[in-house]
Amino acid sequence: MDKLELLRQRFGYDAFRPGQQPLIDALLQGRDVLGVMPTGAGKSICYQLPALLLPGLTIVISPLISLMKDQVAALTQLGIPSAFLNSTLDAQSYCDVLRGARRGAYKLLYVAPERLEADRFQELAQDIEISLAAVDEAHCVSQWGQDFRPGYLKIAAFLDALPRRPAVGAFTATATAQVRDDIERLLGLREPLRVTTGFDRPNLFFDVVRPKSKDAYLRQFLSERPRASGIVYCATRKKVEAVCDGLQRHGFSATRYHAGLSDQERLDNQERFVYDEARIMVATNAFGMGIDKSNVGFVVHYNMPKNMESYYQEAGRAGRDGSPARCVLLYAPGDVQTARFLIQNGEDNELVREEERELLRQRDLDRLDQMTAYCKTTGCLRACILRYFGERAPERCGSCGNCSGALEERDITVEAQKILSGVARVEKRFPSSLGVSSILDMLRGSRSQKVRHYALDELSTYGIMKDISRDQVRTYIDLLIQEGYLCLTAGTYPVLRLCPSARQVLFHGEKVTCLCRVPTDAELAAGKRETREKAPAAGAEALYERLRELRGRLAHEANVPAYVVFSNVTLADMAAKRPATPEAFLDVSGVGEFKAQKYATPFLAEIAAWLEEEEAKV
Ligand code: ADP
Ligand code: ZN
């Protein structure tokens, strides 16, 4: 069978996406490849399809132990025999899988990199025919990437020791040249075919907002999309706890994920999210690498990430099935401080020497600057991302926060002068200065203990901003930090200090401005900004909901995540086409023969029942 037929029959898709065909062809000819494609572009098919056509076994090396089960479940749904080997298997199942592989029972075998060295796996690898080795998340081999895994450094030696070296396919979504070079060198790729597809993800709407209260904004955002499932990334464990608790208290279906939880709890929470039992995942960046949940409708960054690579990777977990999705970054200038602190006090990579460590730190700080520039730009956000990754981009994309809402410059010189002179007076009285909250108390005329303790109410600037909310004053302070008029010292008790340029504002008439977004007329009319997601065609929406419920029930019975049965895009196509016969069912995008056999009956019945009810209504 040829590959296009296989794509249609097995996977239910009509055509290859960009990059897939050349990668598949090369692998089928036994040539190494390096596929650099953004999340959601369809990297898996690039090795899953050749696996079906090649005579021997395809091994897939993946760092994501928790994912393997779902990946194998998804393949099983497609009728593709596969299994995985990792530390979650008990001794008996491990043996069974090894025996199955020896018998040739599988086309694909997922293995964790650490397994490659295990004796029994080595024996197996020496005895059977391995046609293809796919290395997923290949950037994990590079110390320059964000997800370095020492186990990946052993892959090259493993491949070389095989009786016959298979074709090797390396896949990643990380685009920088340095990481790409590392992948080729450290995995020992031999004259690989390199395919890099465009990094744009047209279905993602990017936005950066500076809300007065992030919590209030988040709740509003979530209430406006009551059915969408999504991820909220926070910079620290503590923040994850606070945000998750807050959402739960307000009745949102949220769960959490960070490195401070037990393995069991992390696994449970992840599953609840993947299986659509919890709608919102609040997590640190420990969550999600390769999370294969295609129906993520939004990714909100509660804090600014450390660099654009992380941001695009995390935001890119939205809309993998191609449906419209939103990526919002909630920016507060104070986040820059947090990120800087995390970089300066981050985990040290034990494999690098001291001088390299300093170099890495400097590089991280440079990347942070670029990230900050993204948050502050008034230009097209998509263009900013694409240019960062070395792609050309049009001036305006028309579907990001900056392209679709005007920005207005506001003069905040008076507010700035009040704050700066307040800090100046505090510094005069306490040469070591005080922290932000004391300054806020003083400016807003609070009667707090700190005020009394330091006698701040004796200063002439006491209470000069009492008419402005604390959040708003905080926003101004953050802005002044961002613009270099104030700085926060490092250390456990950071204090607020004047920077030399503050004199320009205080004594030489320099103006301070900030950019605020002006809502469009349509947004004003709708009473909100969030109106741009495409709704399914009229009528289709009700049916879509019915099909979604049916999918949920079937997934529950089969004990697999819902997207493994059908993706949202497939359901939407089904709701639009309303197939009445098994042949028509096969026409739906994402429905292959195997899945049709399994699911045509219940879905066709549901569609027929719905049509009948609709007719009865008229
Ligand atoms: P990646 O690993 O690159 O992040 P996946 O392999 O998970 O992406 O694919 C993302 C989604 O795109 C999946 O739902 C997959 O089934 C779908 N997909 C892949 N190839 C095609 C194609 N040629 N046509 C339509 N959908 C596709
Ligand atoms: Zn834009």
Coordinates of N, CA and C in Angstrom, one line a residue, residues 3-92:
K3 N 1.9 5.3 0.6 CA 1.8 6.1 1.9 C 0.5 7.0 1.9
L4 N 0.1 7.5 0.8 CA -1.1 8.3 0.8 C -2.4 7.5 1.1
E5 N -2.4 6.4 0.5 CA -3.5 5.5 0.9 C -3.6 5.2 2.3
L6 N -2.4 4.9 2.9 CA -2.3 4.6 4.3 C -2.7 5.8 5.1
L7 N -2.3 7.0 4.7 CA -2.7 8.2 5.5 C -4.2 8.3 5.5
R8 N -4.9 8.0 4.4 CA -6.3 8.1 4.3 C -7.0 7.0 5.1
Q9 N -6.5 5.8 4.9 CA -7.2 4.6 5.5 C -7.0 4.5 7.0
R10 N -5.7 4.7 7.4 CA -5.4 4.5 8.8 C -5.7 5.7 9.7
F11 N -5.3 6.9 9.1 CA -5.3 8.1 9.9 C -6.5 8.9 9.6
G12 N -7.1 8.7 8.4 CA -8.3 9.4 8.0 C -8.1 10.8 7.5
Y13 N -6.9 11.1 7.1 CA -6.6 12.4 6.6 C -6.4 12.4 5.1
D14 N -6.8 13.5 4.4 CA -6.8 13.5 2.9 C -5.4 13.8 2.3
A15 N -4.6 14.6 3.0 CA -3.4 15.1 2.4 C -2.3 15.2 3.5
F16 N -1.1 15.2 3.1 CA 0.0 15.5 4.0 C 0.1 16.9 4.4
R17 N 0.5 17.2 5.5 CA 0.8 18.6 5.9 C 2.2 18.9 5.5
P18 N 2.6 20.2 5.4 CA 3.9 20.6 5.0 C 5.0 19.9 5.8
G19 N 6.0 19.4 5.1 CA 7.1 18.7 5.7 C 6.9 17.2 5.9
Q20 N 5.7 16.8 6.0 CA 5.5 15.3 6.4 C 6.0 14.4 5.3
Q21 N 5.6 14.8 4.0 CA 6.0 13.9 2.9 C 7.5 13.7 2.7
P22 N 8.3 14.7 2.6 CA 9.7 14.5 2.4 C 10.3 13.8 3.6
L23 N 9.9 14.0 4.8 CA 10.5 13.3 6.0 C 10.1 11.8 5.9
I24 N 8.9 11.5 5.5 CA 8.5 10.1 5.4 C 9.2 9.4 4.3
D25 N 9.3 10.1 3.2 CA 10.1 9.5 2.0 C 11.5 9.1 2.4
A26 N 12.2 10.1 3.1 CA 13.6 9.9 3.4 C 13.7 8.7 4.4
L27 N 12.8 8.6 5.4 CA 12.9 7.6 6.3 C 12.7 6.2 5.7
L28 N 11.7 6.2 4.7 CA 11.4 4.9 4.0 C 12.6 4.5 3.2
Q29 N 13.4 5.5 2.8 CA 14.6 5.1 2.0 C 15.8 4.8 2.9
G30 N 15.6 4.9 4.2 CA 16.7 4.5 5.1 C 17.6 5.7 5.5
R31 N 17.1 6.9 5.1 CA 18.0 8.1 5.4 C 17.6 8.7 6.7
D32 N 18.6 9.2 7.4 CA 18.4 10.0 8.7 C 17.7 11.3 8.4
V33 N 16.9 11.7 9.3 CA 16.2 13.0 9.1 C 16.2 13.8 10.4
L34 N 16.1 15.1 10.2 CA 15.9 16.0 11.4 C 14.7 16.9 11.0
G35 N 13.6 16.6 11.7 CA 12.4 17.4 11.5 C 12.1 18.4 12.5
V36 N 12.2 19.7 12.1 CA 11.9 20.8 13.1 C 10.6 21.4 12.7
M37 N 9.6 21.1 13.5 CA 8.2 21.5 13.2 C 7.6 22.0 14.5
P38 N 6.7 23.0 14.4 CA 6.1 23.5 15.7 C 5.1 22.4 16.2
T39 N 4.9 22.6 17.5 CA 3.9 21.7 18.1 C 2.6 21.7 17.4
G40 N 2.0 20.5 17.2 CA 0.8 20.4 16.5 C 0.9 20.3 15.0
A41 N 2.1 20.4 14.5 CA 2.3 20.3 13.0 C 2.1 18.9 12.5
G42 N 2.2 17.9 13.4 CA 2.0 16.5 13.0 C 3.3 15.8 12.8
K43 N 4.2 15.9 13.8 CA 5.5 15.1 13.8 C 5.3 13.6 13.9
S44 N 4.3 13.2 14.8 CA 4.1 11.8 15.0 C 3.9 11.0 13.8
I45 N 3.1 11.5 12.9 CA 2.8 10.7 11.7 C 4.1 10.5 10.9
C46 N 5.0 11.4 11.0 CA 6.3 11.2 10.2 C 7.0 10.0 10.6
Y47 N 6.9 9.4 11.8 CA 7.5 8.1 12.0 C 6.5 7.0 12.2
Q48 N 5.2 7.4 12.5 CA 4.2 6.3 12.7 C 3.9 5.7 11.3
L49 N 3.8 6.5 10.3 CA 3.4 6.0 9.0 C 4.5 5.1 8.4
P50 N 5.8 5.6 8.4 CA 6.9 4.7 8.0 C 6.9 3.4 8.8
A51 N 6.6 3.5 10.1 CA 6.7 2.3 10.9 C 5.8 1.2 10.4
L52 N 4.7 1.6 9.8 CA 3.7 0.6 9.2 C 4.2 0.0 7.9
L53 N 5.1 0.7 7.2 CA 5.5 0.2 5.9 C 6.9 -0.5 6.0
L54 N 7.6 -0.2 7.0 CA 8.9 -0.9 7.1 C 8.8 -2.3 7.7
P55 N 9.7 -3.2 7.4 CA 9.6 -4.5 7.8 C 9.8 -4.8 9.3
G56 N 10.7 -4.1 9.9 CA 11.1 -4.4 11.3 C 10.3 -3.5 12.3
L57 N 10.9 -3.4 13.5 CA 10.3 -2.6 14.5 C 10.7 -1.2 14.5
T58 N 9.9 -0.3 14.8 CA 10.3 1.1 15.0 C 10.3 1.4 16.5
I59 N 11.5 1.8 17.0 CA 11.5 2.2 18.4 C 11.4 3.8 18.5
V60 N 10.6 4.2 19.4 CA 10.4 5.6 19.6 C 11.0 6.0 21.0
I61 N 12.0 6.8 21.0 CA 12.7 7.2 22.2 C 12.0 8.5 22.6
S62 N 11.5 8.5 23.8 CA 10.7 9.7 24.3 C 11.0 9.9 25.7
P63 N 11.2 11.2 26.1 CA 11.5 11.5 27.6 C 10.2 11.4 28.4
L64 N 9.1 11.3 27.8 CA 7.9 11.5 28.5 C 7.2 10.2 28.9
I65 N 7.6 9.7 30.1 CA 7.1 8.4 30.5 C 5.6 8.5 30.7
S66 N 5.1 9.6 31.3 CA 3.7 9.7 31.6 C 2.9 9.7 30.3
L67 N 3.5 10.0 29.2 CA 2.7 10.1 28.0 C 2.6 8.8 27.2
M68 N 3.6 8.0 27.4 CA 3.6 6.8 26.6 C 2.3 6.0 26.6
K69 N 1.7 5.9 27.7 CA 0.5 5.1 27.8 C -0.5 5.7 26.9
D70 N -0.7 7.0 26.9 CA -1.7 7.6 26.0 C -1.4 7.5 24.5
Q71 N 0.0 7.6 24.3 CA 0.4 7.5 22.9 C 0.1 6.1 22.3
V72 N 0.3 5.1 23.2 CA 0.1 3.7 22.8 C -1.4 3.5 22.7
A73 N -2.2 4.1 23.6 CA -3.7 4.0 23.5 C -4.2 4.6 22.2
A74 N -3.6 5.7 21.8 CA -4.0 6.4 20.6 C -3.7 5.5 19.4
L75 N -2.6 4.9 19.4 CA -2.2 4.0 18.3 C -3.1 2.8 18.2
T76 N -3.5 2.3 19.4 CA -4.3 1.1 19.5 C -5.7 1.5 18.9
Q77 N -6.2 2.7 19.2 CA -7.4 3.1 18.6 C -7.4 3.1 17.1
L78 N -6.2 3.3 16.5 CA -6.0 3.3 15.1 C -5.7 1.9 14.5
G79 N -5.7 0.9 15.4 CA -5.4 -0.4 15.0 C -4.0 -0.7 14.7
I80 N -3.1 0.1 15.3 CA -1.7 -0.1 15.1 C -1.0 -0.8 16.3
P81 N -0.5 -2.0 16.2 CA 0.0 -2.7 17.3 C 1.3 -2.0 17.9
S82 N 1.2 -1.7 19.2 CA 2.3 -0.9 19.8 C 2.3 -1.2 21.3
A83 N 3.5 -0.8 21.9 CA 3.6 -1.0 23.3 C 4.7 0.0 23.8
F84 N 4.8 0.0 25.2 CA 5.9 0.9 25.7 C 6.7 0.2 26.8
L85 N 7.9 0.6 27.0 CA 8.7 0.1 28.1 C 9.2 1.3 28.9
N86 N 8.8 1.3 30.2 CA 9.4 2.3 31.1 C 9.2 1.9 32.5
S87 N 9.6 2.7 33.4 CA 9.6 2.3 34.8 C 8.3 2.2 35.5
T88 N 7.2 2.6 34.7 CA 5.9 2.4 35.4 C 5.3 1.0 35.2
L89 N 6.0 0.2 34.4 CA 5.5 -1.2 34.2 C 6.0 -2.1 35.3
D90 N 5.1 -3.0 35.8 CA 5.6 -4.0 36.8 C 6.4 -5.1 36.1
A91 N 7.0 -5.9 36.8 CA 8.0 -6.9 36.2 C 7.3 -7.8 35.2
Q92 N 6.1 -8.2 35.5 CA 5.4 -9.1 34.6 C 5.1 -8.4 33.3

